[in-house]
XYZ file of N, CA and C in Angstrom:
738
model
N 152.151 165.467 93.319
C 150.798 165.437 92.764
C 150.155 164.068 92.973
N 151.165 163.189 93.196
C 150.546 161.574 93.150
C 150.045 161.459 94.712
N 150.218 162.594 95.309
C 150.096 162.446 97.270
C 148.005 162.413 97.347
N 147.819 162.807 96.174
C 146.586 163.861 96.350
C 145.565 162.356 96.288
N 145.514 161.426 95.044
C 144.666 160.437 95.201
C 144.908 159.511 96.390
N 145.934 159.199 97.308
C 146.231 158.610 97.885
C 145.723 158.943 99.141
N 145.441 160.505 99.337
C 144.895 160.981 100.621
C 143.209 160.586 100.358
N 143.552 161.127 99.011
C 141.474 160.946 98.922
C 141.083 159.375 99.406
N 141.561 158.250 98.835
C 141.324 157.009 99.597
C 141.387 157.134 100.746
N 142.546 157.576 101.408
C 142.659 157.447 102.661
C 141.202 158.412 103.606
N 140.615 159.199 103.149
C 139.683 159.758 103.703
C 138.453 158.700 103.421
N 138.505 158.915 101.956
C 136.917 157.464 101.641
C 137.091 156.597 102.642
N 138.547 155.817 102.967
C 138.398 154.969 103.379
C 138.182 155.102 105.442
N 138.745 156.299 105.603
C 138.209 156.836 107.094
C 136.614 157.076 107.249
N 135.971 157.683 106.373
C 134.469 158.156 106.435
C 133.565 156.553 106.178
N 134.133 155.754 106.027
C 133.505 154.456 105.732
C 133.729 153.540 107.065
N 134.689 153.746 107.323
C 134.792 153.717 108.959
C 134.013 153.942 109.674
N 133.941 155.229 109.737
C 132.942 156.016 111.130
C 131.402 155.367 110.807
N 131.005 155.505 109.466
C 130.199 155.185 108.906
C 129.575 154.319 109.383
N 130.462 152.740 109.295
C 130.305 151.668 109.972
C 129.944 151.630 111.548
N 130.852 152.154 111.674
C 130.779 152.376 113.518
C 129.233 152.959 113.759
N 128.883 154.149 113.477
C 127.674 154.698 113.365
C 126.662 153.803 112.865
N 126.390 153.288 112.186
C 125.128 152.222 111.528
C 124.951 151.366 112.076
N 126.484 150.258 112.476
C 125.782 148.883 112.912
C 125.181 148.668 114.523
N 125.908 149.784 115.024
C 124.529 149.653 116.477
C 123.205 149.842 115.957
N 123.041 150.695 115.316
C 121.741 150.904 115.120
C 120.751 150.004 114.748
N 121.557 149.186 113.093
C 121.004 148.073 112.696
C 120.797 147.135 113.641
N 121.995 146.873 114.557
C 121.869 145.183 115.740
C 120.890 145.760 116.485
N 120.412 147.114 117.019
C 119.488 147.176 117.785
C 117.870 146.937 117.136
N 118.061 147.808 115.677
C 116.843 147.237 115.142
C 116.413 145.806 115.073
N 117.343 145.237 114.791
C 117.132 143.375 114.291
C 117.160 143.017 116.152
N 117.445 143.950 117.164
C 117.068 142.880 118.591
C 115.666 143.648 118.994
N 115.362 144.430 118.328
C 113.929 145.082 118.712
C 113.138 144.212 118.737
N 112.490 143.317 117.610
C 111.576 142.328 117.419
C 111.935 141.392 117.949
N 113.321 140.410 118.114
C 113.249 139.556 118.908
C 112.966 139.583 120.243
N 113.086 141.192 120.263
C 113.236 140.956 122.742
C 111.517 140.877 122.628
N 110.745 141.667 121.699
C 109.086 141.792 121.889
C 108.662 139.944 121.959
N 109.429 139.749 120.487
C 108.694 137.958 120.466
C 109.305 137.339 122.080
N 110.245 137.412 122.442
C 110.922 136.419 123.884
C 109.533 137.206 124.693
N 109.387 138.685 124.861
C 108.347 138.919 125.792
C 106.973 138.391 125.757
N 106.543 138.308 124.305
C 105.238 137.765 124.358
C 104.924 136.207 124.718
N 106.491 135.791 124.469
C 106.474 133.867 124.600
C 106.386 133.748 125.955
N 107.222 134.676 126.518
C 107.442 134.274 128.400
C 106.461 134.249 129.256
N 106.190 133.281 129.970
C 104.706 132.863 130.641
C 104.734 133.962 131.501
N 103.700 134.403 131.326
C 102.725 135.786 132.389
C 102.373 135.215 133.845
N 102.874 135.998 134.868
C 102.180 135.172 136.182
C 101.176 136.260 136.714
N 99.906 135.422 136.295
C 98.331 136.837 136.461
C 98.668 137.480 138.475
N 98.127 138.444 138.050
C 97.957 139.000 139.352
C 97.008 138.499 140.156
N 97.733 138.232 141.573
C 96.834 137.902 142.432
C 95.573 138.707 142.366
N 94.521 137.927 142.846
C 93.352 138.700 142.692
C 92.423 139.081 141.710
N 93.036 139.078 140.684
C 92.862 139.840 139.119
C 90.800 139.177 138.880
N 90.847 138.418 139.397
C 89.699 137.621 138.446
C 88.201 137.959 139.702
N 89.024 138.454 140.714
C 87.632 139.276 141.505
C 87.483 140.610 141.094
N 89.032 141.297 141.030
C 88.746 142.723 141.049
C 87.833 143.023 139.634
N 87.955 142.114 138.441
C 87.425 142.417 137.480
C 86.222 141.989 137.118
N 85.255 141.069 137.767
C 84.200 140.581 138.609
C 83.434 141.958 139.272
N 83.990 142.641 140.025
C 83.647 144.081 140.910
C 83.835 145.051 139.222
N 84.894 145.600 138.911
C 84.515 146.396 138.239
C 83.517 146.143 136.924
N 83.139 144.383 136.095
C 82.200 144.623 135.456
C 80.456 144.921 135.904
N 80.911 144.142 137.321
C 79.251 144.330 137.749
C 79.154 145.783 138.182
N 79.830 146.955 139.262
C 79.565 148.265 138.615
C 79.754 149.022 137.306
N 80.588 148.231 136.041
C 80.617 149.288 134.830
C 78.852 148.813 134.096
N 78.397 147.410 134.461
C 77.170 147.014 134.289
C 76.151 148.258 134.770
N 75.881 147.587 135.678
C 75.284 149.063 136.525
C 75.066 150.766 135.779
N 76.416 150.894 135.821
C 76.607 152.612 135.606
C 76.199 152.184 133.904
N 76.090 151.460 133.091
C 76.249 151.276 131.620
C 74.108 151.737 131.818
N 73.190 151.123 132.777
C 71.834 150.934 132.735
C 71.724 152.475 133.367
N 72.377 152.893 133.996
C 71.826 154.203 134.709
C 71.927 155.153 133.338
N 73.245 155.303 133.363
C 73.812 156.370 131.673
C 73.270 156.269 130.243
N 72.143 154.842 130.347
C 71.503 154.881 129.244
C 69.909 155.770 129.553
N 69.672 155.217 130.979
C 67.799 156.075 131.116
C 68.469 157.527 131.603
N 69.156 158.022 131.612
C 69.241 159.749 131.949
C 69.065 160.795 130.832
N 69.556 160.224 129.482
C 68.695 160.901 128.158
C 67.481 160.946 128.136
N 66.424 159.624 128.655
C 65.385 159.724 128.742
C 64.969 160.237 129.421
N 65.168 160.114 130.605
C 64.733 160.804 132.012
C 64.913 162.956 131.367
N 65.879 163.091 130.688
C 65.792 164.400 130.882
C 65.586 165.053 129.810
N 65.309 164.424 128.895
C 64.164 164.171 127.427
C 62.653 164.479 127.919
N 62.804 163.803 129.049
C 60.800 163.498 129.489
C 60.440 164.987 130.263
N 61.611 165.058 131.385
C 61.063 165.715 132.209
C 61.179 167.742 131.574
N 61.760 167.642 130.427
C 62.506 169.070 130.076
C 61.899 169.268 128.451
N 60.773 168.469 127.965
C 59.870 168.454 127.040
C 59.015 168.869 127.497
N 57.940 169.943 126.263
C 56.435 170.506 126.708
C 55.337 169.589 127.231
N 55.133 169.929 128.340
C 54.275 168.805 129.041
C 54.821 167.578 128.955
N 55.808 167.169 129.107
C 56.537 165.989 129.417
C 56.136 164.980 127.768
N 56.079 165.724 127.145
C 55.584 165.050 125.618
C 56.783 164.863 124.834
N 57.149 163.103 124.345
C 57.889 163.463 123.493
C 57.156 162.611 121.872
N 58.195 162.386 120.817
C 57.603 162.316 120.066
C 57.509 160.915 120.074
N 57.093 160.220 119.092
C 57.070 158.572 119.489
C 58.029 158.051 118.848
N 58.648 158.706 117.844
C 60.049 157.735 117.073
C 61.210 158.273 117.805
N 61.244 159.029 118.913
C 62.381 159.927 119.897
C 62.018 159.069 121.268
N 61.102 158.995 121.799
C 60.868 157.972 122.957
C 61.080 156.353 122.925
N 60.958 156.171 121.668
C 61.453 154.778 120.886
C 62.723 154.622 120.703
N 63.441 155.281 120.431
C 64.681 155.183 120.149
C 65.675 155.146 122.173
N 65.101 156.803 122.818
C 65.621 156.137 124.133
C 65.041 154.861 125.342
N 64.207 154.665 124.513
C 63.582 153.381 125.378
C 64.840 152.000 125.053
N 64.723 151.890 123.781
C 65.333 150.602 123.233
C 67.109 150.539 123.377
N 67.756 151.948 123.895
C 69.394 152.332 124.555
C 69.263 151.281 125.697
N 68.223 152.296 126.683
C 67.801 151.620 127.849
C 67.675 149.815 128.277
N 66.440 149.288 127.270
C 66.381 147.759 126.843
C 67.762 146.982 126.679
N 68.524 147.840 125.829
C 69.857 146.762 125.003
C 70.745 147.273 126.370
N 71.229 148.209 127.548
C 72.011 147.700 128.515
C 71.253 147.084 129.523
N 69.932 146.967 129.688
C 69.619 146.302 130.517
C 69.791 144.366 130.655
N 69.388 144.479 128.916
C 69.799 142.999 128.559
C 70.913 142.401 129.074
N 72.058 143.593 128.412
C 73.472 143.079 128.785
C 73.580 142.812 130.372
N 73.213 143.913 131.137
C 73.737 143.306 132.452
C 72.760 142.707 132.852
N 71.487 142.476 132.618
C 70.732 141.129 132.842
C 71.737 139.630 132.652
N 72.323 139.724 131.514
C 73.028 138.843 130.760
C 74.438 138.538 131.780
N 74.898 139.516 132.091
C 76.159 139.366 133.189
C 75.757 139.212 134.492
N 74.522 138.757 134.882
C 73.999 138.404 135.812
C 73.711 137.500 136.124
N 73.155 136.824 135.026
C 72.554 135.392 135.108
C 73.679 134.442 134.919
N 74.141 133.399 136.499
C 74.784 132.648 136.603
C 75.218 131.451 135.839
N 76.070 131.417 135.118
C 76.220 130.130 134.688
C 76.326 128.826 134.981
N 75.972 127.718 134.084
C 75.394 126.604 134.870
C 76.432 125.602 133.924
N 77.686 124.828 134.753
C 78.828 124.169 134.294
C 78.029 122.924 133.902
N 78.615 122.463 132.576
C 77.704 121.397 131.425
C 78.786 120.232 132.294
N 77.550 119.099 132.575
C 78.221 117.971 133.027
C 78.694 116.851 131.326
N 79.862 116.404 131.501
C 80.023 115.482 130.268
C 79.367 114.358 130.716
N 78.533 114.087 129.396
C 77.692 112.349 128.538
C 78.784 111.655 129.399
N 77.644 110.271 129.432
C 78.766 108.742 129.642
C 79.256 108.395 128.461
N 78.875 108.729 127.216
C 79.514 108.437 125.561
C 80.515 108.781 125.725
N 80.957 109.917 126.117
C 82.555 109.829 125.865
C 83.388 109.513 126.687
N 84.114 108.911 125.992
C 85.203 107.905 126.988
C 86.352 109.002 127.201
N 86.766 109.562 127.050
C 87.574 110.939 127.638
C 86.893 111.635 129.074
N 85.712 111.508 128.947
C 85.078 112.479 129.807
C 84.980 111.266 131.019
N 85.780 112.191 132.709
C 85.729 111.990 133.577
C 84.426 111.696 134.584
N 84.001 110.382 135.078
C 82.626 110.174 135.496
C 82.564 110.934 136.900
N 81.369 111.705 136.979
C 80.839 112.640 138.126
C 81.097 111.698 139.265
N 81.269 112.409 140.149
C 81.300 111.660 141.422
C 79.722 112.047 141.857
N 79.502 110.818 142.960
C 77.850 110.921 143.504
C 77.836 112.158 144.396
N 76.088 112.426 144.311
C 75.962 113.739 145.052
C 76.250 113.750 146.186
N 76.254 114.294 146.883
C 76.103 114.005 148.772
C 74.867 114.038 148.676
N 74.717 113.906 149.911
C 72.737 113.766 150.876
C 72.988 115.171 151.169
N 71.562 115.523 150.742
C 71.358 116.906 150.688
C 70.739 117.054 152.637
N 71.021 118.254 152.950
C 70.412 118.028 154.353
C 68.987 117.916 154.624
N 68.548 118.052 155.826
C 67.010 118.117 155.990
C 66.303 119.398 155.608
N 66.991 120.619 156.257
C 66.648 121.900 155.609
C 68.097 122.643 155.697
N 67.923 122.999 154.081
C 69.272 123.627 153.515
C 69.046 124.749 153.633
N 69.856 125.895 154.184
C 70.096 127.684 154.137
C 70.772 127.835 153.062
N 69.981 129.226 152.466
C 70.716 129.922 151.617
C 71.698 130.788 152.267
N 72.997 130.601 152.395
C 74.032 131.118 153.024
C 74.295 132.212 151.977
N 75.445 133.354 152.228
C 75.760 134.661 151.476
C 76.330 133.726 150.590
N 77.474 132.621 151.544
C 78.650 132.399 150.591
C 78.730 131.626 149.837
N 77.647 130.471 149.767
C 77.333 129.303 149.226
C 76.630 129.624 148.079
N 76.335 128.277 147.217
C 76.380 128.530 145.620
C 74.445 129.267 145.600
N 73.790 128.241 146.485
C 72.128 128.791 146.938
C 72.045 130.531 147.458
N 73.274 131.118 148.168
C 73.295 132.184 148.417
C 73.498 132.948 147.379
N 74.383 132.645 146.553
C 74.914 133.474 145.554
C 73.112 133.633 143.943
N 73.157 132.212 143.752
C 71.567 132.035 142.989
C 70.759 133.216 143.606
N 70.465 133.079 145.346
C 69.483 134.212 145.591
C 69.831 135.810 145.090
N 70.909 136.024 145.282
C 71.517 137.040 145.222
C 71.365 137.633 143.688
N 71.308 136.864 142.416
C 71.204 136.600 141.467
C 69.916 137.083 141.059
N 68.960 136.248 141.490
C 67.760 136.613 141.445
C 67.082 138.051 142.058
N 68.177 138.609 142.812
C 67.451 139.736 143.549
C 67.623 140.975 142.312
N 68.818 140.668 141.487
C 69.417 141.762 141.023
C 69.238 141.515 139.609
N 68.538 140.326 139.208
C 67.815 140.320 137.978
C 66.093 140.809 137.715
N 65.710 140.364 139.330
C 64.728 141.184 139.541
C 64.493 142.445 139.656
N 65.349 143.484 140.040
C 65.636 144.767 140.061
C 65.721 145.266 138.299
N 66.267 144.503 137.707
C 66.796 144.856 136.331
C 65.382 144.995 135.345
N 64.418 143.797 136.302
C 63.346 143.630 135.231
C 62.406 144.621 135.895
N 62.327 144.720 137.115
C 61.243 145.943 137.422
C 61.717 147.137 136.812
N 63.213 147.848 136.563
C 63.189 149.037 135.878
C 62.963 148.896 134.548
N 63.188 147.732 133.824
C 62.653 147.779 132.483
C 61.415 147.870 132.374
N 60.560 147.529 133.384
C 58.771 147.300 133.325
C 58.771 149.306 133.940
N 59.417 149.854 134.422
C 59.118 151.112 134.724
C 59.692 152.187 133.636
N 60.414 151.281 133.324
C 61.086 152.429 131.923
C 60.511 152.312 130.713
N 59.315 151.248 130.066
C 58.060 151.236 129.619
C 56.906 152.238 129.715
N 57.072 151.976 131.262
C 55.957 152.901 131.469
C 55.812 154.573 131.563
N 57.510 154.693 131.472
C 57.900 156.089 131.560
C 57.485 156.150 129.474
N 58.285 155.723 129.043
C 57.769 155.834 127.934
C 56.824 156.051 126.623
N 55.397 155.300 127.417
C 54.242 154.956 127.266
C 53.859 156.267 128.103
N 53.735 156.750 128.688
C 53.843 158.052 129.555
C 54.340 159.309 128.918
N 55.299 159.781 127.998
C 55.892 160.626 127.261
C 55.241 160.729 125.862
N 54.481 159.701 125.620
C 53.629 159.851 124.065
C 52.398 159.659 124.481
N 51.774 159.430 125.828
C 50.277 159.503 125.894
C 49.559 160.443 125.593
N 49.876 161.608 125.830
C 49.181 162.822 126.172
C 48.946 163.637 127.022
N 48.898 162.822 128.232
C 48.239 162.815 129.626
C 49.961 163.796 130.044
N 50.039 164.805 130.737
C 51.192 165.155 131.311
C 51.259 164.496 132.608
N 50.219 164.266 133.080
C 49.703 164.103 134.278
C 50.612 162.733 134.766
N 51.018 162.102 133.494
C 51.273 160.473 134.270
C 52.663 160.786 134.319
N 53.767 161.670 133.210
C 54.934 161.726 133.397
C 55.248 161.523 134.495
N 55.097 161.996 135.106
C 55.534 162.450 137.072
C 56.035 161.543 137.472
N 54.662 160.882 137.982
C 54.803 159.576 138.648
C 55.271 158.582 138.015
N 55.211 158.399 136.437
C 56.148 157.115 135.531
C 57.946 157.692 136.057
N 58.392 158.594 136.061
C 59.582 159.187 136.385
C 60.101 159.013 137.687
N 59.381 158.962 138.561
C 59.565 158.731 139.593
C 59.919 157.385 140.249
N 58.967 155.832 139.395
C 59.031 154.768 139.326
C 60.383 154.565 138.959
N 60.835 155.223 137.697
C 62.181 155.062 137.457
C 63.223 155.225 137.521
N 63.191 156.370 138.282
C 64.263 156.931 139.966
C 64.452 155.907 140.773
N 63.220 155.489 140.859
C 63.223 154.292 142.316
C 63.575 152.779 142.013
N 63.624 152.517 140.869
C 64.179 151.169 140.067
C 65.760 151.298 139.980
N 66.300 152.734 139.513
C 67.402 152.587 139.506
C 68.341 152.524 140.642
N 67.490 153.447 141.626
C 67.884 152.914 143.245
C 67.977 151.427 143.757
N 67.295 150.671 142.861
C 67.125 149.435 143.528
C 68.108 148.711 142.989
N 68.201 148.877 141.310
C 69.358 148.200 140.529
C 70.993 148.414 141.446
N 70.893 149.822 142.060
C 72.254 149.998 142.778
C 72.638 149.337 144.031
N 71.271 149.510 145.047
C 71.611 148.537 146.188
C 71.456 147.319 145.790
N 71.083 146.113 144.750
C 71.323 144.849 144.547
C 72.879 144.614 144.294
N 73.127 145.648 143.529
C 74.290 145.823 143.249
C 75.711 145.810 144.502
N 75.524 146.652 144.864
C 76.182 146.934 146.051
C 76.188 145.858 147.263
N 75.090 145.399 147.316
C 75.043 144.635 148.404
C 75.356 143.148 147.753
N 75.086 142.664 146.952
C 75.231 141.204 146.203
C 76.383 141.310 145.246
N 77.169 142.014 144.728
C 78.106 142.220 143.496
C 79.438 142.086 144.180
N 79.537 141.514 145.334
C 80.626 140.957 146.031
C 81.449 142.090 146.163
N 80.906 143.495 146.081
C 82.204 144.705 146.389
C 82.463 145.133 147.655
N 83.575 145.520 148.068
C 84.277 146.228 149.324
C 83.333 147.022 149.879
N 83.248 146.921 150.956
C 82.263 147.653 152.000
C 83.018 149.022 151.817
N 82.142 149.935 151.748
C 82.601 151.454 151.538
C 83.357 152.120 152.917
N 84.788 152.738 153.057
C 85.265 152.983 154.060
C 85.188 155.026 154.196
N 84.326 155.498 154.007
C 83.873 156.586 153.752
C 83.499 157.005 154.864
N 84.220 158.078 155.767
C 83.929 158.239 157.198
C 82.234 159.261 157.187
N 81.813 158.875 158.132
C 80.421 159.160 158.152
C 79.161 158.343 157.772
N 79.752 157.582 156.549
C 78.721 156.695 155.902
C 77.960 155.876 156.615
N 76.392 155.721 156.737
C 76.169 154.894 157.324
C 76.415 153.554 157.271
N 75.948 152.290 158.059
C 76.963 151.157 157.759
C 75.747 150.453 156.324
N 76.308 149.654 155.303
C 75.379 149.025 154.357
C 74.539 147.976 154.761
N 73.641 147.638 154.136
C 72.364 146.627 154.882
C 73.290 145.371 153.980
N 73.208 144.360 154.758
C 74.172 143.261 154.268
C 72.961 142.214 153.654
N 73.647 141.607 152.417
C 72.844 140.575 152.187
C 71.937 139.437 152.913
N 70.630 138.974 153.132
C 70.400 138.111 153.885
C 71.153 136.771 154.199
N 71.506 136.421 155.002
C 72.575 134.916 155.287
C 71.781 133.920 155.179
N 70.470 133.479 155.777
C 69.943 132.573 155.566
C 68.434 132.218 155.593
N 68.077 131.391 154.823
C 66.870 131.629 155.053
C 65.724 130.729 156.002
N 65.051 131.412 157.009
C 64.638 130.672 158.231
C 63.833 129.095 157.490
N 64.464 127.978 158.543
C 63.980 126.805 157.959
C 62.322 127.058 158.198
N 61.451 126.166 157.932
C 60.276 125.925 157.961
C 59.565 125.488 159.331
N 58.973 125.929 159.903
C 58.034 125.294 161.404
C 58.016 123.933 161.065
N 58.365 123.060 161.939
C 58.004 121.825 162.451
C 56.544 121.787 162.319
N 55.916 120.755 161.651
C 54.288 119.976 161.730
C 54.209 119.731 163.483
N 52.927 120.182 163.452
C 52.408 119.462 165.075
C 52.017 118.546 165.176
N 52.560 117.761 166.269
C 52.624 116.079 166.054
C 50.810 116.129 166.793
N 50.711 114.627 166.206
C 49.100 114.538 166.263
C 48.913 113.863 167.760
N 47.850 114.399 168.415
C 47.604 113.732 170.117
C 47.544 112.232 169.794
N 48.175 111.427 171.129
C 47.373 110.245 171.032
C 46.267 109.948 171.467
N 46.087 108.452 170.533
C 44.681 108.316 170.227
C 44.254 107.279 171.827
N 43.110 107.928 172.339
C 42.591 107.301 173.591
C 42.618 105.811 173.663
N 43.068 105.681 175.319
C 42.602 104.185 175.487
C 41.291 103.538 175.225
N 41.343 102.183 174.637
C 40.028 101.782 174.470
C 39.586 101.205 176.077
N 38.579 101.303 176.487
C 37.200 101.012 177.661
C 37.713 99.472 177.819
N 38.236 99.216 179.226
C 38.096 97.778 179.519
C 36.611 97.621 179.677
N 36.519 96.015 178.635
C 34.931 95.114 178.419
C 35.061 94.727 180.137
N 33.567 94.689 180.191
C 32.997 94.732 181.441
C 33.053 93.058 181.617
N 33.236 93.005 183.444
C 33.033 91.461 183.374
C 31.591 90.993 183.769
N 31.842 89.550 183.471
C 30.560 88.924 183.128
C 29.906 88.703 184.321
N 28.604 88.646 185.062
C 28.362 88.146 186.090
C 28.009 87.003 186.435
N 28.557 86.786 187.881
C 28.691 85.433 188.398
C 27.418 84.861 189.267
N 26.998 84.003 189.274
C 26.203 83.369 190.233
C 25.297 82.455 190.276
């Protein structure tokens, strides 16, 4: 009868066993879970080649597609309303979608301009002198004057569809059905323009799309200025007559 408690330990003490065996992987793996994440987040990242164009290309088309996907509510608000009429707190509301992405990629457009450091601070490294600028400078594609133009083409595009997406607007609460049309049409043709600035200046991969025609490439430079016409010279003066003799 005395065999009977002696087995029962002996089992407690087997099931406490396995027990063990079973748990502490589990636990050491839990307690190395968080450390392998912290070693991963500490260990220096080596960025991907490239990384800082490709994402350059995809904000200036998610820019883009962000200004198109805002005027197509409007656009099909205007054109799919009675007599192209809408109401004025409904044309207000898709006008101002339109406005706030245009801003933005207005905003991701406009080049930034690197702040030179004061002579006050004595930390701050003194500029080196300019070079001599040439006689007549080209706006090249690749140069910083090329890139400014480029800038300007596609901020200009941004502001003519905002001045046409006004007028589509102003057009949908006039009255007149008559003007929808042609305000709609303006703003077809703005957004066409926002895309080829895009395309052609937004530094993206030439499209390899068999058939496609080839893309109109940014201008390279811009023709220097005509030479002034040099002035004739000015006539000999009249040899003075001689005196007479006799």
């Amino acid at each position: 009868m005395r065999a009977l408690p002696a087995r029962r330990l002996a089992s407690s003490a087997l099931c406490a066993t396995l027990l063990t065996a079973v748990a502490a992987p589990t636990a050491l793996a839990a307690d190395a879970g968080p450390a392998r994440e912290q070693r991963a987040r500490s260990a220096p990242r080596a960025p991907l080649p490239g990384a800082d164009g490709l994402a350059a290309q995809a904000r200036s088309l998610g820019d883009a597609g962000g200004v198109l996907a805002a005027i197509t509510p409007l656009l099909d608000a205007a054109l799919k309303a009675d007599k192209g009429q809408l109401a004025k707190d409904q044309a207000t509301k898709l006008a101002a979608a339109v406005q706030d992405a245009i801003k933005k990629a207005t905003a991701a457009t406009t080049p930034t301009t690197p702040t030179t450091p004061t002579a006050a601070d004595p930390a701050a490294p003194t500029a080196p002198a300019a070079p001599a600028s040439p006689a007549a400078p080209g706006l090249t594609k690749g140069g910083q004057a090329g890139t400014a133009a480029i800038a300007d083409v596609k901020a200009a595009s941004l502001a003519a569809l905002q001045k046409a997406v006004d007028g589509l607007a102003a057009a949908t609460t006039s009255g007149d059905p008559a003007k929808v049309a042609p305000a709609a049409t303006a703003v077809v043709a703005g957004e066409v323009n926002v895309l080829a600035a895009t395309l052609v200046g937004g530094g993206l991969p030439a499209p390899d799309l068999p058939g496609l025609p080839k893309p109109p490439s940014a201008p390279a430079a811009v023709p220097p200025a005509p030479a002034a016409p040099s002035l004739p010279a000015a006539p000999a003066a009249p040899a003075a007559p001689k005196p007479a003799t006799g």
